[in-house]
Coordinates of C-alpha atoms in Angstrom, one line a residue:
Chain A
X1 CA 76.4 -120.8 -68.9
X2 CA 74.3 -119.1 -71.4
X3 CA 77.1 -118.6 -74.4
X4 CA 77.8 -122.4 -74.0
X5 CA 74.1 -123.9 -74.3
X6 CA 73.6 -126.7 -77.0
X7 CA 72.9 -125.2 -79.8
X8 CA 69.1 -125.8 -81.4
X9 CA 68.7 -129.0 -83.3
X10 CA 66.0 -130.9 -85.2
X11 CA 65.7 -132.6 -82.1
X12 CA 64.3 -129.5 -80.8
X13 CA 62.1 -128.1 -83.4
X14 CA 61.0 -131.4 -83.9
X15 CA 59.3 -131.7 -79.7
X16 CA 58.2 -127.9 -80.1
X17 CA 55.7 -129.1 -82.7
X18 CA 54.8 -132.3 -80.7
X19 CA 54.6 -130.1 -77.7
X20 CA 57.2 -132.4 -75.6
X21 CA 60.3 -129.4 -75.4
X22 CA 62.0 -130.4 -71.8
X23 CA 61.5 -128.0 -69.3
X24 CA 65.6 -126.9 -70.1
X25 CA 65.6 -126.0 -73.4
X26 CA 62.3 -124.2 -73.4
X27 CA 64.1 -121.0 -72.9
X28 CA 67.0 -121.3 -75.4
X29 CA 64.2 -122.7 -78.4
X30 CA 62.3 -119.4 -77.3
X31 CA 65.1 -116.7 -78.0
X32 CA 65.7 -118.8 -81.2
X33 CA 62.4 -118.7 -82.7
X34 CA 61.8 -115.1 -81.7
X35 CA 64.8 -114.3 -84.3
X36 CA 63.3 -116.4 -87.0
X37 CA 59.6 -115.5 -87.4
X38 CA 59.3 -117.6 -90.8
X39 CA 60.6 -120.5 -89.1
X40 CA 58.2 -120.3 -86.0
X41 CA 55.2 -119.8 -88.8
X42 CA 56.3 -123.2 -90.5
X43 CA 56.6 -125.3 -87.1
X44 CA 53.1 -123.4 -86.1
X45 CA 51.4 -124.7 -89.5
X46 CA 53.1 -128.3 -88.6
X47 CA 51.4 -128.3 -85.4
X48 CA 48.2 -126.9 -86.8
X49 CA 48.4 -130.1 -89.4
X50 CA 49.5 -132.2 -86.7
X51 CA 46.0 -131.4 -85.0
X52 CA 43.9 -131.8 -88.1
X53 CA 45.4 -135.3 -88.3
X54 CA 44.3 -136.6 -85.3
X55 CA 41.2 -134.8 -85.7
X56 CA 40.5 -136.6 -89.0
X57 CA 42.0 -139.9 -87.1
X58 CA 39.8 -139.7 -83.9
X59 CA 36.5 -140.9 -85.0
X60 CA 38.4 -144.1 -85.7
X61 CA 39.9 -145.0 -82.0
X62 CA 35.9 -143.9 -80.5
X63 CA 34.0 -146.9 -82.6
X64 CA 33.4 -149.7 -80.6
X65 CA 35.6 -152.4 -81.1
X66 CA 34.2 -155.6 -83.8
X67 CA 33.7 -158.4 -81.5
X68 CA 36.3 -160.4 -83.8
X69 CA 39.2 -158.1 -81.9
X70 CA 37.8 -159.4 -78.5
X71 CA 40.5 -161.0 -76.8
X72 CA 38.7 -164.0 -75.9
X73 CA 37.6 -164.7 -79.9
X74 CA 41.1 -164.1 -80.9
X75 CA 41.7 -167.1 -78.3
X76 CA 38.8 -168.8 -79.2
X77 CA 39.6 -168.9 -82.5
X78 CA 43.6 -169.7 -81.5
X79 CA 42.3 -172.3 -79.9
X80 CA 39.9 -174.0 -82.5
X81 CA 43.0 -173.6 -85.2
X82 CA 44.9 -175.7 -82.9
X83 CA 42.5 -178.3 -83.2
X84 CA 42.4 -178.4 -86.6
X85 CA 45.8 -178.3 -87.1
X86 CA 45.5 -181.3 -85.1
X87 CA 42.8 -182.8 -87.3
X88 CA 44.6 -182.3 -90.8
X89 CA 47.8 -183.8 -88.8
X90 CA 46.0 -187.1 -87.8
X91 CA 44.4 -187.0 -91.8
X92 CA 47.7 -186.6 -93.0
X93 CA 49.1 -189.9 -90.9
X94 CA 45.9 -191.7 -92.5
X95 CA 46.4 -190.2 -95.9
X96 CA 50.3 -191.6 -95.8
X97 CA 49.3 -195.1 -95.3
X98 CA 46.3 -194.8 -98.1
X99 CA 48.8 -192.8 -100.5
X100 CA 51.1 -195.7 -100.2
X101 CA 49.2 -197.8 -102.8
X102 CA 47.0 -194.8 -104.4
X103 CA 49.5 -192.4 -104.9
X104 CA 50.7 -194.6 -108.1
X105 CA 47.3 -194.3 -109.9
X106 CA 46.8 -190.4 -108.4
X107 CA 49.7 -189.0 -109.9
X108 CA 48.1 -187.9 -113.3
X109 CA 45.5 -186.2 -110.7
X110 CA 48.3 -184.2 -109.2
X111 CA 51.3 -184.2 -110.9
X112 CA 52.6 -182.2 -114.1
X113 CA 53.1 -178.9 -114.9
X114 CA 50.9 -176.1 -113.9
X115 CA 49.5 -173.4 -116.2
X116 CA 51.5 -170.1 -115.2
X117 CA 48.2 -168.0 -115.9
X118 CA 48.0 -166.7 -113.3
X119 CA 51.3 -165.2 -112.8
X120 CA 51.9 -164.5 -116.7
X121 CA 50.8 -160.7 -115.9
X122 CA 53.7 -160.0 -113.5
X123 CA 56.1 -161.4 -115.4
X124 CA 54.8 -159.3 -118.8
X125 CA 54.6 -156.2 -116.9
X126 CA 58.2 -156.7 -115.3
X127 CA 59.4 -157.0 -118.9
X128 CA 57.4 -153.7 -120.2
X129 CA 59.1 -152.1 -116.7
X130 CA 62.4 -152.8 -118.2
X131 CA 61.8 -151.9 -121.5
X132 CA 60.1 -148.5 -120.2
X133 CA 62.8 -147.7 -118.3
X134 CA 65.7 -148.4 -120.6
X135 CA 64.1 -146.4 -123.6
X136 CA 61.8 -143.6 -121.8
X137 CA 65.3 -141.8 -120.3
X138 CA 66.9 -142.2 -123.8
X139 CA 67.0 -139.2 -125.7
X140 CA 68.7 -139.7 -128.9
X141 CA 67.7 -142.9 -129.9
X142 CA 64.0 -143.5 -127.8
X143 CA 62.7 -145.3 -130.4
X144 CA 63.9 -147.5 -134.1
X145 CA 60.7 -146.0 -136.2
X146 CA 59.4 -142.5 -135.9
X147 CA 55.8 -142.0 -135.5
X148 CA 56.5 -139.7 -139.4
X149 CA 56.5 -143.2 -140.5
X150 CA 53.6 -144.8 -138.6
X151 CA 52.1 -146.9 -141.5
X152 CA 55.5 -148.7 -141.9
X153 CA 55.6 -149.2 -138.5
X154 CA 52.4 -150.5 -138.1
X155 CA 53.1 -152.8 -141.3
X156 CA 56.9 -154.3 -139.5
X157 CA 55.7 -155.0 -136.1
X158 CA 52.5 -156.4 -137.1
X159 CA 54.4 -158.3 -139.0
X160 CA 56.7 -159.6 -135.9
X161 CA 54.1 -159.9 -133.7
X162 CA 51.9 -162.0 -136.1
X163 CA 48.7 -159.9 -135.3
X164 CA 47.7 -156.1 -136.0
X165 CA 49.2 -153.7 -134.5
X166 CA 46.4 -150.9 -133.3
X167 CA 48.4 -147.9 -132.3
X168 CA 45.6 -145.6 -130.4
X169 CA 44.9 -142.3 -130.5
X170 CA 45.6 -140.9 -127.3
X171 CA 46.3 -137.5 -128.6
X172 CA 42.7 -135.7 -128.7
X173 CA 41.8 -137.6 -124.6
X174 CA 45.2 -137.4 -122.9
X175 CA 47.1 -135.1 -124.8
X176 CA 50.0 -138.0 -125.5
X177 CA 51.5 -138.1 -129.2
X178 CA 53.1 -141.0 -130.8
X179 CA 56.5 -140.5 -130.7
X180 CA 57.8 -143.9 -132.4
X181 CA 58.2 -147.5 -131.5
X182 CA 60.3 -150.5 -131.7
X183 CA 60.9 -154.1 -131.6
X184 CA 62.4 -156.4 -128.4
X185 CA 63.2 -159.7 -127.6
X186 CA 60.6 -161.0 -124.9
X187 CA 61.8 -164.7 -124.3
X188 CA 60.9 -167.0 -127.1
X189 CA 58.7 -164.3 -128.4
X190 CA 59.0 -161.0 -129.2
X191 CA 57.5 -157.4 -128.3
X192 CA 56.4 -154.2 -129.5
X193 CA 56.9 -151.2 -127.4
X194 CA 55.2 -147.7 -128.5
X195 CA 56.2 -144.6 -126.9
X196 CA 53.9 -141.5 -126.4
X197 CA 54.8 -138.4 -125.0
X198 CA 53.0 -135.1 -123.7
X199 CA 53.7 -131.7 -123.8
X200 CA 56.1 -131.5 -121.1
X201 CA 58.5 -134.6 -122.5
X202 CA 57.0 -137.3 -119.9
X203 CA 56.6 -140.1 -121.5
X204 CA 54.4 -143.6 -121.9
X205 CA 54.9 -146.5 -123.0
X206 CA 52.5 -148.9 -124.2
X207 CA 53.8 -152.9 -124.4
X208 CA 52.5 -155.5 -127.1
X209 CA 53.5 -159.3 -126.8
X210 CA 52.5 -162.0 -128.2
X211 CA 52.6 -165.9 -125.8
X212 CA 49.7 -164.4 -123.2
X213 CA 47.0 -165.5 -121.6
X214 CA 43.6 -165.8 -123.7
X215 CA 42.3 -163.1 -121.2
X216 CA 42.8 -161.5 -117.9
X217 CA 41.8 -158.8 -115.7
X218 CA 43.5 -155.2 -115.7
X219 CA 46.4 -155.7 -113.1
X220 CA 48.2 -152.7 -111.3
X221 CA 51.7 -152.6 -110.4
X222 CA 53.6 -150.0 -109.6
X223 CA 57.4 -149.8 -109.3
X224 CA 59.3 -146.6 -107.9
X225 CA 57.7 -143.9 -109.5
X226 CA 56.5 -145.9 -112.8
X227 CA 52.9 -147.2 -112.7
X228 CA 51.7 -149.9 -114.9
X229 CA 48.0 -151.6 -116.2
X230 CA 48.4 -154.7 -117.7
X231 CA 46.3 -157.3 -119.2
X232 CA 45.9 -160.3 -121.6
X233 CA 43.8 -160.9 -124.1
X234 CA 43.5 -163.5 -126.9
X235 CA 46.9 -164.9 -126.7
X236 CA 48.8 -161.0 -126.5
X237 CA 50.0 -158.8 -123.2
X238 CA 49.4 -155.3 -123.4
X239 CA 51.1 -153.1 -120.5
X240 CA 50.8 -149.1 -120.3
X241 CA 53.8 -147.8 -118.3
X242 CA 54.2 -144.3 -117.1
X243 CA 54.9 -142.0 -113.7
X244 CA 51.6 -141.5 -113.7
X245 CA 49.0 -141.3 -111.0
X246 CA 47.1 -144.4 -110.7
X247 CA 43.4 -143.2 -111.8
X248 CA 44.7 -141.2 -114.7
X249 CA 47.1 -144.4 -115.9
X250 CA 43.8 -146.5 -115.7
X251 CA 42.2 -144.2 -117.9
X252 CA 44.9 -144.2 -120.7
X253 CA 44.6 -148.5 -119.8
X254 CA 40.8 -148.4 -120.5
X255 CA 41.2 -146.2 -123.9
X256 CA 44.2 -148.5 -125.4
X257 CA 41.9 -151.5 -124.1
X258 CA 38.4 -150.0 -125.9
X259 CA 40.9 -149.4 -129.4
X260 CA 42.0 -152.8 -129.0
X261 CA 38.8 -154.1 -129.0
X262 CA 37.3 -152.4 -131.3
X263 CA 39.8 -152.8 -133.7
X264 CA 39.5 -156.5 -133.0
X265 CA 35.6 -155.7 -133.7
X266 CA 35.8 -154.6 -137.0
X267 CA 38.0 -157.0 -138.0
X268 CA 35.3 -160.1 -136.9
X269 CA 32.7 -158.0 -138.9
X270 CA 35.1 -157.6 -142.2
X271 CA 35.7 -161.5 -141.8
Chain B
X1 CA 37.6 -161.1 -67.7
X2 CA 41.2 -161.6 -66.7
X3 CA 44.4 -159.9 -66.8
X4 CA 46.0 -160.3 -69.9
X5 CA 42.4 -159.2 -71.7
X6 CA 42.5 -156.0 -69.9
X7 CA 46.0 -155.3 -70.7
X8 CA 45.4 -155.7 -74.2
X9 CA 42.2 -154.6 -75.0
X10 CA 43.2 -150.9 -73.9
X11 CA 45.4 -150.6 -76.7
X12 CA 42.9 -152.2 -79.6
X13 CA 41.5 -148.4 -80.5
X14 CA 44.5 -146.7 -80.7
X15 CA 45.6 -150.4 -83.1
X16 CA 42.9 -150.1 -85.0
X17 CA 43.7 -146.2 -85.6
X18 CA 47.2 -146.9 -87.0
X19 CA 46.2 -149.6 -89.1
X20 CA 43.4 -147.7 -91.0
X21 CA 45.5 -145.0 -91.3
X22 CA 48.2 -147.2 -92.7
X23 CA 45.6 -149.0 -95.4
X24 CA 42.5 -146.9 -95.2
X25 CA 40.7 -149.9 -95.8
X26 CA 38.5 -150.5 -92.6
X27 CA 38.8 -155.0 -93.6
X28 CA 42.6 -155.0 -94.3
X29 CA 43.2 -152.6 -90.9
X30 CA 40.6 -154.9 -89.2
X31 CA 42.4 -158.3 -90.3
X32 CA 45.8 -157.0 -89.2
X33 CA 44.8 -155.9 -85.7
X34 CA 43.3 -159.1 -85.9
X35 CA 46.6 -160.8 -86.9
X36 CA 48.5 -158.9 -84.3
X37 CA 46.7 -160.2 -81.4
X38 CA 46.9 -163.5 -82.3
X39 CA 50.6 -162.9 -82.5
X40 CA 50.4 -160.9 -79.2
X41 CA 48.3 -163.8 -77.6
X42 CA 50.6 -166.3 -78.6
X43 CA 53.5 -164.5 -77.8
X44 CA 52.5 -163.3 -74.6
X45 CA 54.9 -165.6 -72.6
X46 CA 58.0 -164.2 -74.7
X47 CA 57.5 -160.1 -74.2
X48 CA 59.9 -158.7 -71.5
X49 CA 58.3 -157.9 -68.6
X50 CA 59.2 -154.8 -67.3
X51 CA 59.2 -153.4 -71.5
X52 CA 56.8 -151.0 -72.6
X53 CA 53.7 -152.8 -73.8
X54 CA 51.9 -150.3 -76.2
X55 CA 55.3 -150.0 -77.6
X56 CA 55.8 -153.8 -78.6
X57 CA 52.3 -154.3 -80.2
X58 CA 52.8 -151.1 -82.5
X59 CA 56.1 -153.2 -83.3
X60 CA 54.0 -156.3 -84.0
X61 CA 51.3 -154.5 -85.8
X62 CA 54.2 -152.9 -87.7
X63 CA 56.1 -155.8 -88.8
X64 CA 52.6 -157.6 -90.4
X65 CA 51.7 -154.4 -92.1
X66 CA 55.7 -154.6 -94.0
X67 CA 55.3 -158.2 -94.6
X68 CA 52.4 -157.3 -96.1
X69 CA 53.3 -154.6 -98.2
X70 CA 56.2 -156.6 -99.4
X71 CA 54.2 -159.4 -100.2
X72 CA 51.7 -157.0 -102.2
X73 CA 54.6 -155.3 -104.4
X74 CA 55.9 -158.5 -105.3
X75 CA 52.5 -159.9 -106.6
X76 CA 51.3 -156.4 -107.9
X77 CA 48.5 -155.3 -106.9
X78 CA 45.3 -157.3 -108.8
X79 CA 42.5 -155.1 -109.9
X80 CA 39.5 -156.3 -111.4
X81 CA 38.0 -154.0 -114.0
X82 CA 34.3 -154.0 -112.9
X83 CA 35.7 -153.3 -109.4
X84 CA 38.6 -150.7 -110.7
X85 CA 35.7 -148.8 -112.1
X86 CA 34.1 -148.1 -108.6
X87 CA 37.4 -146.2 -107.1
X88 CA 36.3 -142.9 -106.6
X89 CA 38.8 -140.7 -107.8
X90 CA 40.7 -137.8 -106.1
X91 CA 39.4 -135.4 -108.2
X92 CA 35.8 -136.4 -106.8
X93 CA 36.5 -135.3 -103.5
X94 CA 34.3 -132.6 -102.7
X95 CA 37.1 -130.5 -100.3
X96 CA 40.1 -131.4 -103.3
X97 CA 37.1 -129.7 -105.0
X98 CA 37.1 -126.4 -103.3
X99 CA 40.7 -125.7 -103.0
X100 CA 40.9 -127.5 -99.4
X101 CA 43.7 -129.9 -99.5
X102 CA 42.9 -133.3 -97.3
X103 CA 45.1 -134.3 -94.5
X104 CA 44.9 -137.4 -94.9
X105 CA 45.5 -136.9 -99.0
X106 CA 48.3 -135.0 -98.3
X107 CA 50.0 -137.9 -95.9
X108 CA 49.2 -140.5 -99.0
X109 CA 52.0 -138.7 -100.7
X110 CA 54.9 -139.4 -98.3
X111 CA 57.0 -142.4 -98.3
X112 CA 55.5 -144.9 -96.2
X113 CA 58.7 -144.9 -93.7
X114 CA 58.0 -141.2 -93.2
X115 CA 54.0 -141.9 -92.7
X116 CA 54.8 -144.2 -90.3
X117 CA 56.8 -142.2 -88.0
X118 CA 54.1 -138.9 -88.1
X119 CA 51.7 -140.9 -87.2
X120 CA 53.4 -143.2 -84.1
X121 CA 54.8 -140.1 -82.8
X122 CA 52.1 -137.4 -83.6
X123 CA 48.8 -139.5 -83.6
X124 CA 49.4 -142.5 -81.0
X125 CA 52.0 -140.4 -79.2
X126 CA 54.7 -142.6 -78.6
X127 CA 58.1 -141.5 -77.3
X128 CA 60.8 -140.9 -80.2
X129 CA 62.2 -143.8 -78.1
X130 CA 59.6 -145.9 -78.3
X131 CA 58.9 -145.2 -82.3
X132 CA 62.5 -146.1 -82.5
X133 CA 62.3 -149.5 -81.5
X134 CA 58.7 -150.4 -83.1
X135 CA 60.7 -149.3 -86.3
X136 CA 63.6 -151.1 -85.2
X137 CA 66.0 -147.5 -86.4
X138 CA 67.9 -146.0 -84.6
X139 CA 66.5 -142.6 -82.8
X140 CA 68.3 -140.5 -85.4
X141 CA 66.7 -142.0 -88.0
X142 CA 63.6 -141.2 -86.1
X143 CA 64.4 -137.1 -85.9
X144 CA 65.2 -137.3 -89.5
X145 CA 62.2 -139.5 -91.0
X146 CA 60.2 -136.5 -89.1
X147 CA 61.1 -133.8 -90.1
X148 CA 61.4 -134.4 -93.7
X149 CA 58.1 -135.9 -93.2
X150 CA 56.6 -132.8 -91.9
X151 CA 58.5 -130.6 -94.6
X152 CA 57.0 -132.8 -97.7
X153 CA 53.2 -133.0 -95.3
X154 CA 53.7 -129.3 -95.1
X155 CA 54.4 -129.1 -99.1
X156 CA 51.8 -131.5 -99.9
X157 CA 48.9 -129.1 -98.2
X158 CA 50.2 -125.6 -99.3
X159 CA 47.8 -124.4 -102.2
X160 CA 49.5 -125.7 -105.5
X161 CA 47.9 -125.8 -109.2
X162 CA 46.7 -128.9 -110.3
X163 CA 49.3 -131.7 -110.4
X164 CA 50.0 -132.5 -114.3
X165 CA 52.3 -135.0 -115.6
X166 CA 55.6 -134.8 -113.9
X167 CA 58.2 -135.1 -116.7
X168 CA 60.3 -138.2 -116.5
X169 CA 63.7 -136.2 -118.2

């Protein structure tokens, strides 16, 4: 029998490091380890990782449990939805009968379009997504103006996007140069995309167009291995792109916002 | 306290283990333990009796945590910049500090599939089996999931120099 057992699979390697190998193939994963010490150290560090997990996890499982994940409140509070739903299902009936004759004079209360605010971001970072991932993998033609000629490109997209153009420094903090930019359609409007890129080639891309909000907050999306910060602010979307990790991204975010800004500072004090 | 209480209240550590682990945020993992009572309490009537019980609320706990993570990607995640400012950074962290990679660092790298199945099978101990069907894959899938998992864990916590920018090209 022992020339014609089942050969060792990940199956196997896989229950030696969770400690479950059956009783029957304790013997064969044995003689096969013993051949391959550098294979036995991996599944041993595995195991020794394994442990540290649920070491670090423990404390977790031993706190007492918050009275909201007591059975009976999760009922309780089953219970008093129920009621509710009940409640708003009775107002509802009464609300039908009222609406009847109100619902005429409500409907400027009510009706009409919505402000998109608050979905504007999304849809201006899924845009500079696009664009970063169309032109950051391009390598003859990444961008339409080279940074050599910065002022002109400041002068032309400025231009386009009705509004100044700041193009930060983000040479001296993050080690990103200017490599170029260029012009896009973004719907009715249109966009400004700069490229940066570091010493190793990876590059960023930061996203200028104008129809935004008047402000927003810095939003974070990520998609694959791209990361992007994106905000509004006075009627422009800005969007940093870059596989980047999240904290260092917001950094470069914060910088480009605090040029923005001051830019925008100077030229209130000028007026 | 009555039947159904005690069979489900046994499980609520090990719940709330997975679901921190999962969000590291003790709120969120709170709210979906939370949510996957309710679910289990209303759902009581439907789960097969003779099935494996720990094994069908992982499932439900599961399922919430994906709906939730697909409703989060599609509205991005909202920071607020007073708030984004408080995050403490990796590079804070006293043991990243000293040259001691953190476990639980290291497992923030993988793919959330392969997270998943390290810790159902190596944390809460679960059967492959049983991981299988709370990830609704079959058992293969499982085997594989794991040991890539383990490989990129084991990759994540070997001493490396400092992570620069990883080049797009």
């Amino acid at each position: 029998m022992s020339g014609l057992e089942r050969p060792i699979g990940e199956d196997d390697l896989a229950a030696h490091v969770d400690g479950r190998v059956p009783a029957g193939r304790q013997a064969a994963l044995a003689t096969y380890l013993a051949e391959r010490p550098d294979q036995e150290a991996e599944l041993r560090r595995d195991r020794e990782t394994l442990m540290a997990l649920r070491d670090r996890l423990a404390p977790i499982a031993g706190e007492p449990v918050p009275s909201r994940l007591r059975v009976a409140a999760i009922r309780a509070e089953r219970r008093g939805r129920q009621r509710r739903r009940f409640g708003l299902a009775l107002a509802a009936v009464l609300l039908l009968t009222v609406g009847g004759t109100a619902g005429w004079y409500g409907r400027d209360l009510v009706g009409g379009p919505r402000p998109l605010a608050g979905r504007a971001w999304a849809a201006i970072a899924e845009e500079a997504l696009a664009a970063h991932r169309t032109y950051t993998v391009e390598v003859v033609h990444p961008v339409e103006v080279k940074a050599a000629e910065e002022a002109h490109l400041v002068q032309w997209l400025s231009k386009r996007l009705k509004r100044r153009l700041v193009i930060p420094d983000l040479e001296e903090r993050f080690g990103l140069t200017l490599v170029g930019g260029r012009l896009l359609p973004a719907g009715r409007d249109v966009a400004a995309l700069l490229m940066y890129a570091d010493a190793s080639g990876s590059r960023l891309t930061l996203y200028v167009r104008s129809g935004g909000a008047r402000e927003s907050a810095l939003n974070f999306m990520r998609e694959g291995e791209v990361s992007a910060f994106s905000w509004m602010d006075e009627g422009y979307g800005y969007v940093v792109s870059a596989a980047m990790d999240r904290d260092k991204l917001q950094s470069v975010a914060k910088a480009v916002l605090a040029d923005v800004d001051l830019d925008a500072a100077r030229r209130r004090r000028a007026l | 306290m009555d039947e159904v209480s005690t069979r489900l209240e046994r499980h609520i550590p090990a719940l709330r283990r997975y679901a921190w682990a999962l969000l590291r945020d003790r709120e969120a993992a709170d709210d979906l333990v939370q949510d996957c009572l309710e679910r289990a309490v209303g759902r009581w009537a439907l789960r097969r009796r003779d099935g494996d019980l720990r094994a069908w609320l992982f499932a439900i706990l599961h399922n919430l945590f994906i709906d939730g993570l697909r409703r989060r990607r599609r509205e991005g995640l909202r920071v607020d910049l007073d708030h984004a400012a408080e995050l403490p950074s990796p590079g804070s962290d006293p043991e990243s500090a000293t040259g001691l990679r953190d476990v639980l660092a290291a497992l923030d790298t993988l793919p959330s599939e392969q997270r998943a199945v390290i810790l159902l099978v190596g944390v809460e101990e679960l059967s492959y089996e049983a991981a299988a069907r709370v990830l609704a894959v079959p058992i293969g899938t499982v085997m594989s999931r794991l040991s890539r998992g383990r490989e990129r864990l084991r990759r994540a916590l070997e001493p490396a120099p400092a992570a620069t920018l990883r080049r797009i090209k």
